Amino acid sequence: MNSKSSSFLKKYHFWLILITALIISQIPIVSIPFKWLESYFHEISHGLAALFTGGTIVQIQLFSNGAGLCTTRGGMNFFISFMGYAGAALWGIGIYFIASMHQRAAQILSGIIALLLLITLIFWARDILTLIIISVLLALVLLKFKYKKLSYLQTSLQITGAIILLNSVKSPWYLVDGRNFGDGAALAQLTGIPEFLWVVIWFSIGVGGIVWLANISRKGKYDEKT
């Protein structure tokens, strides 16, 4: 590969990853585990928000269509409701960014995700379908450790983070359906701020993450040591 091609790939690496993520998310069967993963990070964000504000996680459920449910007890209702969509966006941003920093960081990140999935499997998954989905996700994460080249692990995590981030931009708009149900409706009831504005806030977090990652990628601010 000549220096001009190498420079182009480095400069537009983020956008190439994002386009790849967009294509993968449109492939019917291949996209399914990524939908599960985005749903998982949404629900675990609710759960972690509950834990951080003094509450507990009762149960996490994942469904085959990519939907999910986190049942909590106690904690700060506002923070718990807000962190579902916001948390998914932050997970997407964080996964991409950390994976891009260093190959060792990508390894550690994979280990953290695997540990979180394992904890969920043991303590918060109750129904058979959720147990199966979490087990599949855990197996896929563990398989990443089989890559002989750590650069493959980095790229895989970057694509995963990008898919989660793209879904976090799209998924809040499903709340604008007139049913007055979901996180946006809960926040509207708690604060008096219309559901649509919460959707815009969540959308803005995701878009802001994309712009930020694109900017630091273009400026070459990642460490990216091998």
PDB file of C-alpha atoms in Angstrom:
ATOM      1  CA  MET A   1       0.000   0.000   0.000  1.00  0.00           C
ATOM      2  CA  ASN A   2       1.499   3.359  -1.010  1.00  0.00           C
ATOM      3  CA  SER A   3       1.776   6.274   1.392  1.00  0.00           C
ATOM      4  CA  LYS A   4      -1.075   8.190  -0.282  1.00  0.00           C
ATOM      5  CA  SER A   5      -3.511   5.284   0.192  1.00  0.00           C
ATOM      6  CA  SER A   6      -2.305   4.770   3.749  1.00  0.00           C
ATOM      7  CA  SER A   7      -2.821   8.445   4.519  1.00  0.00           C
ATOM      8  CA  PHE A   8      -6.332   8.367   3.031  1.00  0.00           C
ATOM      9  CA  LEU A   9      -7.340   5.302   5.066  1.00  0.00           C
ATOM     10  CA  LYS A  10      -5.990   6.845   8.252  1.00  0.00           C
ATOM     11  CA  LYS A  11      -7.689  10.188   7.653  1.00  0.00           C
ATOM     12  CA  TYR A  12     -11.078   8.690   6.848  1.00  0.00           C
ATOM     13  CA  HIS A  13     -10.806   5.590   9.043  1.00  0.00           C
ATOM     14  CA  PHE A  14     -13.742   6.563  11.259  1.00  0.00           C
ATOM     15  CA  TRP A  15     -16.069   7.178   8.324  1.00  0.00           C
ATOM     16  CA  LEU A  16     -15.070   3.892   6.694  1.00  0.00           C
ATOM     17  CA  ILE A  17     -15.835   2.105   9.963  1.00  0.00           C
ATOM     18  CA  LEU A  18     -19.150   3.952  10.244  1.00  0.00           C
ATOM     19  CA  ILE A  19     -20.145   3.005   6.685  1.00  0.00           C
ATOM     20  CA  THR A  20     -19.184  -0.607   7.383  1.00  0.00           C
ATOM     21  CA  ALA A  21     -21.283  -0.527  10.557  1.00  0.00           C
ATOM     22  CA  LEU A  22     -24.230   0.914   8.634  1.00  0.00           C
ATOM     23  CA  ILE A  23     -23.998  -1.854   6.011  1.00  0.00           C
ATOM     24  CA  ILE A  24     -23.719  -4.611   8.626  1.00  0.00           C
ATOM     25  CA  SER A  25     -26.708  -3.238  10.542  1.00  0.00           C
ATOM     26  CA  GLN A  26     -28.830  -3.657   7.382  1.00  0.00           C
ATOM     27  CA  ILE A  27     -27.954  -7.339   6.815  1.00  0.00           C
ATOM     28  CA  PRO A  28     -30.876  -9.349   8.272  1.00  0.00           C
ATOM     29  CA  ILE A  29     -29.163 -12.267  10.032  1.00  0.00           C
ATOM     30  CA  VAL A  30     -25.741 -10.750  10.643  1.00  0.00           C
ATOM     31  CA  SER A  31     -27.229  -7.668  12.325  1.00  0.00           C
ATOM     32  CA  ILE A  32     -29.199  -9.638  14.945  1.00  0.00           C
ATOM     33  CA  PRO A  33     -26.400 -10.034  17.568  1.00  0.00           C
ATOM     34  CA  PHE A  34     -25.583  -6.334  17.239  1.00  0.00           C
ATOM     35  CA  LYS A  35     -29.236  -5.423  17.890  1.00  0.00           C
ATOM     36  CA  TRP A  36     -29.138  -7.628  20.975  1.00  0.00           C
ATOM     37  CA  LEU A  37     -25.931  -5.962  22.098  1.00  0.00           C
ATOM     38  CA  GLU A  38     -27.334  -2.445  21.658  1.00  0.00           C
ATOM     39  CA  SER A  39     -30.430  -3.484  23.603  1.00  0.00           C
ATOM     40  CA  TYR A  40     -28.208  -5.006  26.303  1.00  0.00           C
ATOM     41  CA  PHE A  41     -26.213  -1.795  26.759  1.00  0.00           C
ATOM     42  CA  HIS A  42     -29.464   0.169  26.909  1.00  0.00           C
ATOM     43  CA  GLU A  43     -30.867  -2.065  29.640  1.00  0.00           C
ATOM     44  CA  ILE A  44     -27.628  -2.430  31.620  1.00  0.00           C
ATOM     45  CA  SER A  45     -27.344   1.369  31.587  1.00  0.00           C
ATOM     46  CA  HIS A  46     -30.738   1.537  33.316  1.00  0.00           C
ATOM     47  CA  GLY A  47     -29.508  -1.056  35.788  1.00  0.00           C
ATOM     48  CA  LEU A  48     -26.178   0.612  36.514  1.00  0.00           C
ATOM     49  CA  ALA A  49     -27.977   3.938  37.006  1.00  0.00           C
ATOM     50  CA  ALA A  50     -30.149   2.241  39.605  1.00  0.00           C
ATOM     51  CA  LEU A  51     -27.119   0.741  41.366  1.00  0.00           C
ATOM     52  CA  PHE A  52     -25.214   4.045  41.362  1.00  0.00           C
ATOM     53  CA  THR A  53     -28.171   5.845  42.960  1.00  0.00           C
ATOM     54  CA  GLY A  54     -28.763   3.304  45.714  1.00  0.00           C
ATOM     55  CA  GLY A  55     -31.214   0.986  43.991  1.00  0.00           C
ATOM     56  CA  THR A  56     -31.022  -2.623  42.824  1.00  0.00           C
ATOM     57  CA  ILE A  57     -31.460  -4.547  39.592  1.00  0.00           C
ATOM     58  CA  VAL A  58     -34.296  -7.059  39.846  1.00  0.00           C
ATOM     59  CA  GLN A  59     -34.131  -8.536  36.351  1.00  0.00           C
ATOM     60  CA  ILE A  60     -32.856  -7.849  32.843  1.00  0.00           C
ATOM     61  CA  GLN A  61     -34.787  -9.260  29.884  1.00  0.00           C
ATOM     62  CA  LEU A  62     -33.776  -9.325  26.230  1.00  0.00           C
ATOM     63  CA  PHE A  63     -36.092 -10.323  23.406  1.00  0.00           C
ATOM     64  CA  SER A  64     -35.364 -11.818  19.997  1.00  0.00           C
ATOM     65  CA  ASN A  65     -36.605  -8.720  18.147  1.00  0.00           C
ATOM     66  CA  GLY A  66     -33.972  -6.504  19.804  1.00  0.00           C
ATOM     67  CA  ALA A  67     -36.233  -5.103  22.518  1.00  0.00           C
ATOM     68  CA  GLY A  68     -35.399  -5.319  26.195  1.00  0.00           C
ATOM     69  CA  LEU A  69     -36.544  -4.550  29.721  1.00  0.00           C
ATOM     70  CA  CYS A  70     -34.677  -3.760  32.921  1.00  0.00           C
ATOM     71  CA  THR A  71     -36.670  -4.025  36.146  1.00  0.00           C
ATOM     72  CA  THR A  72     -35.186  -2.061  39.032  1.00  0.00           C
ATOM     73  CA  ARG A  73     -36.103  -1.298  42.624  1.00  0.00           C
ATOM     74  CA  GLY A  74     -35.243   1.972  44.350  1.00  0.00           C
ATOM     75  CA  GLY A  75     -32.720   4.482  43.095  1.00  0.00           C
ATOM     76  CA  MET A  76     -33.281   7.833  41.375  1.00  0.00           C
ATOM     77  CA  ASN A  77     -36.105   7.454  38.853  1.00  0.00           C
ATOM     78  CA  PHE A  78     -35.003  10.387  36.707  1.00  0.00           C
ATOM     79  CA  PHE A  79     -31.434   9.114  36.327  1.00  0.00           C
ATOM     80  CA  ILE A  80     -32.586   5.542  35.712  1.00  0.00           C
ATOM     81  CA  SER A  81     -35.035   6.562  32.959  1.00  0.00           C
ATOM     82  CA  PHE A  82     -32.611   8.972  31.310  1.00  0.00           C
ATOM     83  CA  MET A  83     -29.626   6.639  31.174  1.00  0.00           C
ATOM     84  CA  GLY A  84     -31.167   3.967  28.912  1.00  0.00           C
ATOM     85  CA  TYR A  85     -30.761   5.776  25.596  1.00  0.00           C
ATOM     86  CA  ALA A  86     -28.017   8.079  26.864  1.00  0.00           C
ATOM     87  CA  GLY A  87     -26.065   5.111  28.224  1.00  0.00           C
ATOM     88  CA  ALA A  88     -26.275   3.182  24.962  1.00  0.00           C
ATOM     89  CA  ALA A  89     -24.817   6.188  23.112  1.00  0.00           C
ATOM     90  CA  LEU A  90     -22.050   6.582  25.696  1.00  0.00           C
ATOM     91  CA  TRP A  91     -21.220   2.864  25.484  1.00  0.00           C
ATOM     92  CA  GLY A  92     -20.948   3.152  21.704  1.00  0.00           C
ATOM     93  CA  ILE A  93     -18.688   6.201  21.955  1.00  0.00           C
ATOM     94  CA  GLY A  94     -16.589   4.636  24.697  1.00  0.00           C
ATOM     95  CA  ILE A  95     -16.141   1.285  22.959  1.00  0.00           C
ATOM     96  CA  TYR A  96     -14.980   2.925  19.743  1.00  0.00           C
ATOM     97  CA  PHE A  97     -12.695   5.398  21.486  1.00  0.00           C
ATOM     98  CA  ILE A  98     -11.032   2.927  23.877  1.00  0.00           C
ATOM     99  CA  ALA A  99     -10.557   0.324  21.149  1.00  0.00           C
ATOM    100  CA  SER A 100      -8.846   2.975  19.031  1.00  0.00           C
ATOM    101  CA  MET A 101      -6.394   4.022  21.731  1.00  0.00           C
ATOM    102  CA  HIS A 102      -4.195   0.940  21.907  1.00  0.00           C
ATOM    103  CA  GLN A 103      -4.372  -2.773  21.156  1.00  0.00           C
ATOM    104  CA  ARG A 104      -3.866  -3.557  24.835  1.00  0.00           C
ATOM    105  CA  ALA A 105      -6.764  -1.241  25.682  1.00  0.00           C
ATOM    106  CA  ALA A 106      -8.924  -3.183  23.208  1.00  0.00           C
ATOM    107  CA  GLN A 107      -8.044  -6.429  25.008  1.00  0.00           C
ATOM    108  CA  ILE A 108      -8.912  -4.988  28.411  1.00  0.00           C
ATOM    109  CA  LEU A 109     -12.163  -3.551  27.051  1.00  0.00           C
ATOM    110  CA  SER A 110     -13.187  -6.957  25.671  1.00  0.00           C
ATOM    111  CA  GLY A 111     -12.497  -8.474  29.073  1.00  0.00           C
ATOM    112  CA  ILE A 112     -14.634  -5.863  30.833  1.00  0.00           C
ATOM    113  CA  ILE A 113     -17.555  -6.426  28.444  1.00  0.00           C
ATOM    114  CA  ALA A 114     -17.252 -10.204  28.875  1.00  0.00           C
ATOM    115  CA  LEU A 115     -17.205  -9.820  32.672  1.00  0.00           C
ATOM    116  CA  LEU A 116     -20.261  -7.568  32.621  1.00  0.00           C
ATOM    117  CA  LEU A 117     -22.155 -10.057  30.450  1.00  0.00           C
ATOM    118  CA  LEU A 118     -21.152 -12.894  32.781  1.00  0.00           C
ATOM    119  CA  ILE A 119     -22.343 -10.989  35.856  1.00  0.00           C
ATOM    120  CA  THR A 120     -25.634 -10.273  34.090  1.00  0.00           C
ATOM    121  CA  LEU A 121     -25.976 -13.926  33.151  1.00  0.00           C
ATOM    122  CA  ILE A 122     -25.469 -15.067  36.743  1.00  0.00           C
ATOM    123  CA  PHE A 123     -27.393 -12.448  38.709  1.00  0.00           C
ATOM    124  CA  TRP A 124     -30.003 -10.714  36.542  1.00  0.00           C
ATOM    125  CA  ALA A 125     -31.052 -13.036  33.690  1.00  0.00           C
ATOM    126  CA  ARG A 126     -34.075 -15.092  34.750  1.00  0.00           C
ATOM    127  CA  ASP A 127     -35.929 -16.296  31.651  1.00  0.00           C
ATOM    128  CA  ILE A 128     -34.681 -18.843  29.104  1.00  0.00           C
ATOM    129  CA  LEU A 129     -34.611 -16.478  26.120  1.00  0.00           C
ATOM    130  CA  THR A 130     -32.514 -13.890  27.953  1.00  0.00           C
ATOM    131  CA  LEU A 131     -30.144 -16.602  29.191  1.00  0.00           C
ATOM    132  CA  ILE A 132     -29.682 -17.780  25.593  1.00  0.00           C
ATOM    133  CA  ILE A 133     -29.149 -14.276  24.169  1.00  0.00           C
ATOM    134  CA  ILE A 134     -26.661 -13.260  26.869  1.00  0.00           C
ATOM    135  CA  SER A 135     -24.809 -16.562  26.394  1.00  0.00           C
ATOM    136  CA  VAL A 136     -24.557 -15.951  22.643  1.00  0.00           C
ATOM    137  CA  LEU A 137     -23.257 -12.413  23.194  1.00  0.00           C
ATOM    138  CA  LEU A 138     -20.737 -13.652  25.749  1.00  0.00           C
ATOM    139  CA  ALA A 139     -19.514 -16.363  23.370  1.00  0.00           C
ATOM    140  CA  LEU A 140     -19.089 -13.815  20.558  1.00  0.00           C
ATOM    141  CA  VAL A 141     -17.071 -11.503  22.818  1.00  0.00           C
ATOM    142  CA  LEU A 142     -14.866 -14.365  23.989  1.00  0.00           C
ATOM    143  CA  LEU A 143     -14.276 -15.431  20.384  1.00  0.00           C
ATOM    144  CA  LYS A 144     -12.655 -12.061  19.763  1.00  0.00           C
ATOM    145  CA  PHE A 145      -9.756 -13.199  21.951  1.00  0.00           C
ATOM    146  CA  LYS A 146      -9.006 -15.842  19.304  1.00  0.00           C
ATOM    147  CA  TYR A 147      -7.860 -13.233  16.805  1.00  0.00           C
ATOM    148  CA  LYS A 148      -4.181 -13.795  16.051  1.00  0.00           C
ATOM    149  CA  LYS A 149      -3.690 -10.136  15.178  1.00  0.00           C
ATOM    150  CA  LEU A 150      -4.787  -7.633  17.805  1.00  0.00           C
ATOM    151  CA  SER A 151      -5.499  -5.142  15.033  1.00  0.00           C
ATOM    152  CA  TYR A 152      -8.445  -7.373  14.073  1.00  0.00           C
ATOM    153  CA  LEU A 153      -9.733  -7.093  17.641  1.00  0.00           C
ATOM    154  CA  GLN A 154      -9.454  -3.320  17.482  1.00  0.00           C
ATOM    155  CA  THR A 155     -11.345  -3.120  14.194  1.00  0.00           C
ATOM    156  CA  SER A 156     -14.015  -5.520  15.425  1.00  0.00           C
ATOM    157  CA  LEU A 157     -14.609  -3.427  18.540  1.00  0.00           C
ATOM    158  CA  GLN A 158     -14.631  -0.216  16.531  1.00  0.00           C
ATOM    159  CA  ILE A 159     -17.344  -1.632  14.256  1.00  0.00           C
ATOM    160  CA  THR A 160     -19.288  -2.836  17.296  1.00  0.00           C
ATOM    161  CA  GLY A 161     -19.065   0.591  18.935  1.00  0.00           C
ATOM    162  CA  ALA A 162     -20.120   2.293  15.704  1.00  0.00           C
ATOM    163  CA  ILE A 163     -23.169   0.031  15.299  1.00  0.00           C
ATOM    164  CA  ILE A 164     -24.238   0.657  18.900  1.00  0.00           C
ATOM    165  CA  LEU A 165     -23.785   4.404  18.366  1.00  0.00           C
ATOM    166  CA  LEU A 166     -25.788   4.400  15.128  1.00  0.00           C
ATOM    167  CA  ASN A 167     -28.611   2.486  16.809  1.00  0.00           C
ATOM    168  CA  SER A 168     -28.562   4.935  19.715  1.00  0.00           C
ATOM    169  CA  VAL A 169     -29.178   7.760  17.229  1.00  0.00           C
ATOM    170  CA  LYS A 170     -32.067   5.954  15.565  1.00  0.00           C
ATOM    171  CA  SER A 171     -33.821   4.127  18.393  1.00  0.00           C
ATOM    172  CA  PRO A 172     -35.115   7.112  20.462  1.00  0.00           C
ATOM    173  CA  TRP A 173     -37.326   8.135  17.545  1.00  0.00           C
ATOM    174  CA  TYR A 174     -39.382   4.974  18.014  1.00  0.00           C
ATOM    175  CA  LEU A 175     -40.785   6.666  21.125  1.00  0.00           C
ATOM    176  CA  VAL A 176     -42.550   9.266  18.974  1.00  0.00           C
ATOM    177  CA  ASP A 177     -45.524   7.011  18.338  1.00  0.00           C
ATOM    178  CA  GLY A 178     -48.301   8.649  20.301  1.00  0.00           C
ATOM    179  CA  ARG A 179     -48.533   5.784  22.799  1.00  0.00           C
ATOM    180  CA  ASN A 180     -47.159   7.787  25.747  1.00  0.00           C
ATOM    181  CA  PHE A 181     -45.108   4.795  26.818  1.00  0.00           C
ATOM    182  CA  GLY A 182     -41.393   4.296  27.517  1.00  0.00           C
ATOM    183  CA  ASP A 183     -38.460   6.237  28.920  1.00  0.00           C
ATOM    184  CA  GLY A 184     -39.448   9.515  27.268  1.00  0.00           C
ATOM    185  CA  ALA A 185     -42.983   9.347  28.667  1.00  0.00           C
ATOM    186  CA  ALA A 186     -41.605   8.501  32.121  1.00  0.00           C
ATOM    187  CA  LEU A 187     -39.297  11.525  32.028  1.00  0.00           C
ATOM    188  CA  ALA A 188     -42.105  13.746  30.747  1.00  0.00           C
ATOM    189  CA  GLN A 189     -44.225  12.678  33.696  1.00  0.00           C
ATOM    190  CA  LEU A 190     -41.377  13.289  36.155  1.00  0.00           C
ATOM    191  CA  THR A 191     -40.269  16.676  34.811  1.00  0.00           C
ATOM    192  CA  GLY A 192     -43.117  18.149  32.762  1.00  0.00           C
ATOM    193  CA  ILE A 193     -40.736  18.410  29.791  1.00  0.00           C
ATOM    194  CA  PRO A 194     -42.370  16.936  26.642  1.00  0.00           C
ATOM    195  CA  GLU A 195     -41.260  13.494  25.506  1.00  0.00           C
ATOM    196  CA  PHE A 196     -40.164  14.851  22.122  1.00  0.00           C
ATOM    197  CA  LEU A 197     -37.514  17.045  23.760  1.00  0.00           C
ATOM    198  CA  TRP A 198     -36.031  14.033  25.549  1.00  0.00           C
ATOM    199  CA  VAL A 199     -35.878  12.229  22.212  1.00  0.00           C
ATOM    200  CA  VAL A 200     -34.024  15.213  20.739  1.00  0.00           C
ATOM    201  CA  ILE A 201     -31.587  15.228  23.685  1.00  0.00           C
ATOM    202  CA  TRP A 202     -30.802  11.514  23.255  1.00  0.00           C
ATOM    203  CA  PHE A 203     -30.460  11.949  19.507  1.00  0.00           C
ATOM    204  CA  SER A 204     -28.104  14.890  20.068  1.00  0.00           C
ATOM    205  CA  ILE A 205     -25.883  12.847  22.392  1.00  0.00           C
ATOM    206  CA  GLY A 206     -25.468  10.204  19.690  1.00  0.00           C
ATOM    207  CA  VAL A 207     -24.847  12.707  16.897  1.00  0.00           C
ATOM    208  CA  GLY A 208     -22.471  14.649  19.124  1.00  0.00           C
ATOM    209  CA  GLY A 209     -20.546  11.434  19.755  1.00  0.00           C
ATOM    210  CA  ILE A 210     -20.245  10.768  16.029  1.00  0.00           C
ATOM    211  CA  VAL A 211     -18.979  14.300  15.377  1.00  0.00           C
ATOM    212  CA  TRP A 212     -16.480  14.103  18.253  1.00  0.00           C
ATOM    213  CA  LEU A 213     -15.084  10.730  17.182  1.00  0.00           C
ATOM    214  CA  ALA A 214     -14.830  11.883  13.563  1.00  0.00           C
ATOM    215  CA  ASN A 215     -12.993  15.014  14.644  1.00  0.00           C
ATOM    216  CA  ILE A 216     -10.378  13.310  16.792  1.00  0.00           C
ATOM    217  CA  SER A 217      -9.926  10.598  14.175  1.00  0.00           C
ATOM    218  CA  ARG A 218      -9.341  13.193  11.453  1.00  0.00           C
ATOM    219  CA  LYS A 219      -6.795  14.988  13.616  1.00  0.00           C
ATOM    220  CA  GLY A 220      -5.010  11.721  14.395  1.00  0.00           C
ATOM    221  CA  LYS A 221      -5.355  12.065  18.164  1.00  0.00           C
ATOM    222  CA  TYR A 222      -5.615   8.327  18.788  1.00  0.00           C
ATOM    223  CA  ASP A 223      -2.552   6.629  20.168  1.00  0.00           C
ATOM    224  CA  GLU A 224      -3.036   3.513  17.965  1.00  0.00           C
ATOM    225  CA  LYS A 225       0.210   1.870  19.023  1.00  0.00           C
ATOM    226  CA  THR A 226       0.813  -1.699  17.873  1.00  0.00           C
TER     227      THR A 226
END
